[in-house]
Amino acid sequence: MGSIFIQLGVIAAVYGVAIFWTRLAEAIAGSDQDIGRDECLNGLRGTAAVAVVACHINQYMCAFIGVSNPFVGDHLGILAVQLFFCLTAYLFTDKALKGSIDPAHFFANRVRRILPLYIFAVVAALAIALCYSWPAVMPIRQTLNESLDVVTFGLWKTDQLWFRGINMLSLIGVAWTLSYEWAFYVLLVPGNFLWRCGIVVRVCIAAIVGAILIRDFYLSSEQVIWPFFLPGVAAAFSKYLLPERLGRVYLSLALPSVFLVIWLPGFWTPVKLALVTPVFFAVTFGKPRWLGWPPLQTLGVISYSIYLIQYLVLYPSVQMIYTSPGLASVGSRLWMGALIASMTIVLASLTYRFVERPWVARSALARVASASAYSPSSSSA
């Protein structure tokens, strides 16, 4: 029981540190939020991004102080990733149902939104790995091949990723989720086209997805990841159908569902899918006011940067902790945990300002151009 309170303390401390730095983060990143941004969904982004950071810091803090099973943080971090998948599916399925997806503009905007920061993170990860592996003598061809594997990791997830003897999953491993996001985008466009072909095709699509879902969970009940996009798809379809009072029902189910997600074993299981669904529906339809809190809005704006660059701070910091006798005490390592969280938020605000934001502005201009060139009324509902 004591280990649970320790983990809750670490997680709460990470959130506290992140919130403390939001004023500076807003000053650096800027406050030019989209006018039409959904505050609850943006607050969910910020909350989930910090949860992933807390998960990884909790793992190292537990190792430092002798807690063998950091399950509270692990389950919280996986829940955050699952909610990110739900959020992606919800936003773009809703966009598709409105008939406002032009394939060329859609993929161009996704490239502008995702790749600049990803390329920055990959280059930074390779530079850090090169610093730590500089004395190693490796064939040039092998180094180049390993570099290519690292660059393409965000498109094609692999179980192992090495560069000059460094495990690159410790530096860029969080990008594994991007491969699933890209797969969703690729399937969304033809899926949207087929969905508009009539009721028979819609029934066939639903039957095929259901059959694959049952088959995958039957064959592997633990590591079936793609179904966690489905709550977002379902929420988009239900957006204008569910009565408003159901939002309050989902809100009442959200907290017990989160507790069960953390307590029950397994990560990507049918049970966890059933529990994640009311949590996401609570955000989508219940509209909890606390997600509109300004610090969470700021964290939501820089959430992609928080998520993707956290290992770039964590890996060198942990290496320094392990090799510095002056940081051997528990107190010193706890302070290092707070420093890691602080540096992650500050660096994320900088990468948003100078890497993400210029391309976000271009994406916004492209969306305006796309809306002018592609009228939803020209597409059948």
XYZ file of C-alpha atoms in Angstrom:
381
model
C 0.000 0.000 0.000
C 2.891 2.320 0.749
C 4.193 1.988 -2.809
C 0.830 3.185 -4.147
C 1.012 6.385 -2.084
C 4.611 6.936 -3.202
C 3.577 6.655 -6.848
C 0.578 8.918 -6.355
C 2.912 11.428 -4.722
C 5.337 11.324 -7.655
C 2.516 11.711 -10.176
C 0.943 14.589 -8.234
C 4.349 16.278 -7.971
C 4.872 16.061 -11.744
C 1.468 17.644 -12.341
C 2.257 20.338 -9.779
C 5.575 21.155 -11.434
C 3.993 21.215 -14.900
C 1.247 23.582 -13.754
C 3.806 25.801 -11.989
C 5.633 26.411 -15.264
C 2.563 27.103 -17.410
C 2.846 30.894 -17.151
C 6.383 30.792 -18.467
C 5.340 28.222 -21.062
C 2.546 30.480 -22.284
C 4.906 33.446 -22.445
C 7.364 31.448 -24.552
C 4.922 29.525 -26.724
C 2.419 32.358 -27.199
C -1.306 32.340 -26.522
C -2.575 32.266 -30.102
C -5.017 29.409 -29.568
C -7.496 28.489 -32.282
C -10.764 30.367 -31.862
C -12.794 27.223 -32.493
C -10.741 25.019 -30.205
C -12.774 22.790 -27.901
C -11.568 23.653 -24.389
C -12.426 20.257 -22.926
C -10.574 18.359 -25.637
C -7.623 20.737 -25.400
C -7.567 20.307 -21.621
C -7.637 16.547 -22.157
C -4.567 16.862 -24.379
C -2.656 18.707 -21.691
C -3.751 16.347 -18.929
C -2.851 13.271 -20.982
C 0.540 14.609 -22.088
C 1.586 15.307 -18.496
C 0.274 11.868 -17.485
C 2.694 10.224 -19.928
C 5.578 12.290 -18.549
C 4.522 11.378 -14.999
C 4.404 7.708 -15.991
C 8.008 7.716 -17.190
C 9.368 9.797 -14.317
C 7.506 7.522 -11.910
C 9.251 4.479 -13.404
C 12.686 5.919 -12.700
C 11.787 7.338 -9.305
C 10.409 3.956 -8.226
C 13.614 2.278 -9.401
C 15.692 4.822 -7.479
C 13.836 4.320 -4.190
C 13.331 0.572 -4.476
C 9.669 0.244 -5.528
C 9.579 -2.789 -7.808
C 6.219 -2.351 -9.556
C 5.306 1.173 -10.743
C 1.893 -0.038 -11.918
C -0.047 3.108 -10.981
C 2.005 5.313 -13.281
C 2.205 2.652 -15.996
C -1.561 2.237 -16.211
C -2.096 5.991 -16.053
C 0.371 6.537 -18.907
C -1.244 3.879 -21.087
C -4.679 5.365 -20.347
C -3.367 8.727 -21.551
C -2.133 7.196 -24.820
C -5.464 5.431 -25.304
C -7.279 8.736 -24.818
C -4.969 10.341 -27.395
C -6.020 7.651 -29.877
C -9.691 8.274 -29.034
C -9.170 11.999 -29.505
C -7.522 11.584 -32.907
C -10.295 9.290 -34.111
C -13.024 11.588 -32.802
C -11.719 14.791 -34.359
C -11.048 13.407 -37.814
C -14.074 11.125 -38.011
C -16.216 14.125 -37.122
C -14.455 16.120 -39.822
C -15.060 13.331 -42.339
C -18.748 13.052 -41.435
C -19.124 16.764 -42.094
C -17.751 16.169 -45.585
C -14.825 18.524 -45.085
C -11.914 16.212 -45.909
C -10.104 16.727 -49.175
C -7.442 13.957 -49.341
C -4.612 16.081 -50.753
C -5.074 18.928 -48.291
C -5.748 16.519 -45.438
C -2.472 14.627 -45.813
C -0.518 17.821 -46.508
C -1.830 19.317 -43.271
C -1.025 16.160 -41.321
C 2.534 16.216 -42.667
C 2.935 19.883 -41.728
C 1.525 19.258 -38.263
C 3.430 16.090 -37.340
C 6.712 15.843 -39.234
C 8.589 19.072 -38.304
C 8.671 18.284 -34.588
C 9.231 14.594 -35.260
C 12.252 15.345 -37.451
C 13.591 17.709 -34.788
C 13.166 15.027 -32.109
C 14.849 12.366 -34.246
C 17.824 14.598 -35.078
C 18.182 15.558 -31.411
C 17.937 11.903 -30.359
C 20.631 10.891 -32.860
C 22.857 13.746 -31.661
C 22.464 12.701 -28.014
C 23.131 9.062 -28.878
C 26.198 10.066 -30.867
C 27.569 11.972 -27.870
C 27.226 8.908 -25.640
C 28.572 6.468 -28.239
C 31.376 8.628 -29.642
C 34.242 6.333 -28.520
C 32.617 3.313 -30.207
C 34.020 2.257 -33.578
C 31.221 1.220 -35.942
C 31.135 0.649 -39.716
C 29.771 3.669 -41.569
C 27.269 1.515 -43.449
C 25.853 0.106 -40.210
C 25.603 3.583 -38.705
C 23.708 4.872 -41.745
C 21.341 1.897 -41.761
C 20.640 2.341 -38.059
C 20.065 6.063 -38.608
C 17.488 5.253 -41.279
C 15.727 2.868 -38.892
C 15.516 5.639 -36.305
C 14.170 8.162 -38.820
C 11.420 5.811 -40.013
C 10.440 4.592 -36.537
C 7.492 6.990 -36.379
C 6.081 5.465 -39.556
C 6.787 1.827 -38.836
C 7.031 0.713 -35.216
C 9.693 -1.880 -34.368
C 10.330 -3.754 -31.132
C 14.059 -2.973 -31.180
C 15.827 0.212 -32.226
C 19.588 0.621 -31.893
C 22.105 3.252 -32.961
C 25.802 2.711 -32.283
C 25.023 0.485 -29.320
C 22.483 2.905 -27.789
C 18.923 1.706 -27.276
C 17.060 4.441 -29.150
C 13.737 3.419 -27.636
C 15.038 5.296 -24.582
C 15.279 8.474 -26.665
C 12.522 8.307 -29.281
C 10.443 5.331 -28.163
C 7.361 7.447 -27.387
C 6.979 8.048 -31.132
C 5.663 4.486 -31.576
C 2.138 5.914 -31.374
C 2.667 7.914 -34.575
C 2.713 4.742 -36.680
C -0.828 3.982 -35.499
C -1.920 7.558 -36.100
C -0.635 7.444 -39.672
C -2.400 4.119 -40.231
C -5.647 5.700 -39.050
C -5.217 8.643 -41.428
C -4.515 6.317 -44.356
C -7.637 4.250 -43.633
C -9.849 7.255 -42.910
C -9.911 8.627 -46.459
C -11.035 5.445 -48.287
C -13.245 4.561 -45.322
C -14.973 7.920 -45.610
C -15.497 7.383 -49.345
C -16.943 3.901 -48.862
C -19.191 5.061 -46.021
C -20.900 7.433 -48.431
C -21.740 4.622 -50.865
C -24.959 3.635 -49.115
C -26.445 1.640 -46.279
C -25.360 -1.767 -47.603
C -21.706 -0.730 -47.704
C -22.005 0.785 -44.223
C -23.381 -2.462 -42.813
C -20.550 -4.388 -44.482
C -17.916 -2.023 -43.056
C -19.368 -2.326 -39.553
C -19.527 -6.125 -39.849
C -15.929 -6.382 -41.087
C -14.594 -4.110 -38.333
C -16.550 -6.060 -35.722
C -15.289 -9.399 -37.028
C -11.657 -8.212 -37.031
C -12.101 -6.810 -33.526
C -13.402 -10.128 -32.172
C -10.724 -12.104 -34.009
C -7.838 -9.930 -32.800
C -8.951 -9.938 -29.178
C -9.542 -13.691 -29.366
C -6.073 -14.373 -30.778
C -4.241 -11.854 -28.563
C -6.196 -10.480 -25.643
C -3.349 -8.268 -24.366
C -1.692 -6.279 -27.163
C -4.471 -5.266 -29.567
C -3.979 -1.541 -29.944
C -6.032 -0.378 -32.936
C -9.479 -0.868 -31.277
C -8.726 2.065 -28.973
C -9.483 4.377 -31.885
C -13.048 3.031 -31.928
C -14.423 5.004 -28.932
C -13.463 8.185 -30.768
C -15.158 6.980 -33.946
C -18.269 6.031 -31.964
C -18.298 9.418 -30.220
C -18.164 11.222 -33.569
C -21.115 9.216 -34.887
C -23.046 9.786 -31.647
C -22.286 13.492 -31.389
C -25.722 14.689 -32.465
C -27.698 11.607 -31.470
C -27.183 11.115 -27.739
C -29.446 13.084 -25.380
C -27.671 15.734 -23.321
C -28.484 14.047 -20.006
C -26.261 11.087 -20.954
C -23.276 13.399 -20.562
C -23.922 13.523 -16.828
C -24.197 9.733 -16.740
C -20.793 9.368 -18.387
C -19.335 11.919 -15.991
C -20.516 9.800 -13.066
C -18.867 6.738 -14.623
C -15.554 8.425 -15.467
C -13.824 8.384 -12.072
C -14.727 4.748 -11.226
C -13.571 3.766 -14.723
C -10.209 5.491 -14.209
C -9.737 3.685 -10.886
C -10.517 0.342 -12.534
C -8.175 1.086 -15.451
C -5.340 1.645 -12.969
C -6.191 -1.271 -10.691
C -7.086 -4.087 -13.097
C -4.248 -6.029 -14.792
C -3.448 -5.715 -18.484
C -3.169 -2.706 -20.758
C -4.619 -3.200 -24.249
C -7.418 -5.598 -23.336
C -11.169 -5.760 -24.074
C -11.865 -4.810 -20.451
C -9.678 -1.710 -20.732
C -11.408 -0.783 -23.998
C -14.768 -0.987 -22.226
C -13.454 1.229 -19.409
C -11.738 3.820 -21.606
C -14.934 4.404 -23.593
C -16.972 6.049 -20.775
C -13.925 8.105 -19.777
C -13.647 9.583 -23.266
C -17.409 9.959 -23.597
C -17.412 11.852 -20.291
C -15.015 14.399 -21.791
C -16.793 14.585 -25.149
C -20.388 14.742 -23.954
C -20.113 15.619 -20.251
C -17.836 18.631 -20.831
C -16.191 18.726 -17.366
C -15.437 22.343 -16.513
C -12.102 21.667 -14.855
C -10.589 20.782 -18.237
C -11.074 24.415 -19.233
C -8.659 25.575 -16.500
C -6.117 27.966 -18.126
C -2.984 25.992 -17.089
C -4.425 22.867 -18.732
C -5.232 24.911 -21.834
C -1.603 26.011 -22.053
C -0.393 22.448 -21.571
C -2.854 21.346 -24.248
C -1.392 23.763 -26.776
C 2.132 22.377 -26.260
C 0.994 18.787 -25.604
C 2.558 17.316 -28.761
C 5.914 18.834 -27.838
C 5.582 17.623 -24.238
C 4.845 14.125 -25.458
C 7.543 13.838 -28.103
C 10.550 15.516 -26.457
C 10.219 14.137 -22.922
C 12.772 11.349 -23.484
C 15.295 13.884 -24.794
C 15.309 15.333 -21.276
C 14.796 12.106 -19.350
C 17.562 9.985 -20.905
C 20.553 12.320 -20.288
C 19.211 13.183 -16.836
C 18.948 9.543 -15.803
C 22.438 8.847 -17.148
C 23.747 11.714 -15.035
C 21.917 10.413 -11.949
C 23.421 6.948 -12.341
C 26.967 8.231 -12.855
C 27.086 11.072 -10.301
C 27.906 10.080 -6.691
C 26.532 13.423 -5.511
C 23.070 12.401 -6.722
C 23.013 9.048 -4.947
C 20.707 10.108 -2.118
C 16.950 9.687 -2.398
C 16.402 13.393 -1.773
C 18.744 14.391 -4.597
C 17.020 12.037 -6.995
C 13.593 13.352 -6.074
C 14.815 16.874 -6.784
C 16.163 15.619 -10.107
C 12.699 14.281 -10.895
C 11.254 17.751 -10.342
C 14.020 19.224 -12.507
C 13.276 16.719 -15.294
C 9.590 17.687 -15.253
C 10.487 21.391 -15.277
C 12.934 21.063 -18.153
C 10.404 19.039 -20.143
C 7.760 21.774 -19.920
C 10.185 24.598 -20.694
C 11.789 22.750 -23.614
C 8.343 21.793 -24.934
C 7.281 25.438 -24.943
C 10.448 26.334 -26.866
C 9.994 23.578 -29.439
C 6.373 24.580 -29.874
C 7.344 28.225 -30.410
C 10.200 27.652 -32.837
C 9.465 24.249 -34.426
C 5.733 23.558 -34.242
C 4.147 26.991 -34.322
C 5.452 28.181 -37.713
C 4.063 25.035 -39.337
C 0.822 25.195 -37.331
C 0.270 28.649 -38.825
C 0.832 27.251 -42.310
C -1.620 24.435 -41.577
C -4.220 26.993 -40.497
C -3.787 28.910 -43.752
C -4.006 25.645 -45.679
C -7.265 24.763 -43.906
C -8.760 28.091 -44.980
C -7.651 27.482 -48.560
C -9.016 23.939 -48.442
C -12.379 25.126 -47.121
C -12.602 27.619 -49.982
C -11.627 25.108 -52.647
C -13.649 22.150 -51.343
C -17.280 22.729 -50.476
C -18.885 20.146 -48.175
C -22.172 20.606 -50.014
C -20.615 19.017 -53.097
C -20.284 15.727 -51.237
C -23.250 13.497 -50.451
C -24.108 13.217 -46.761
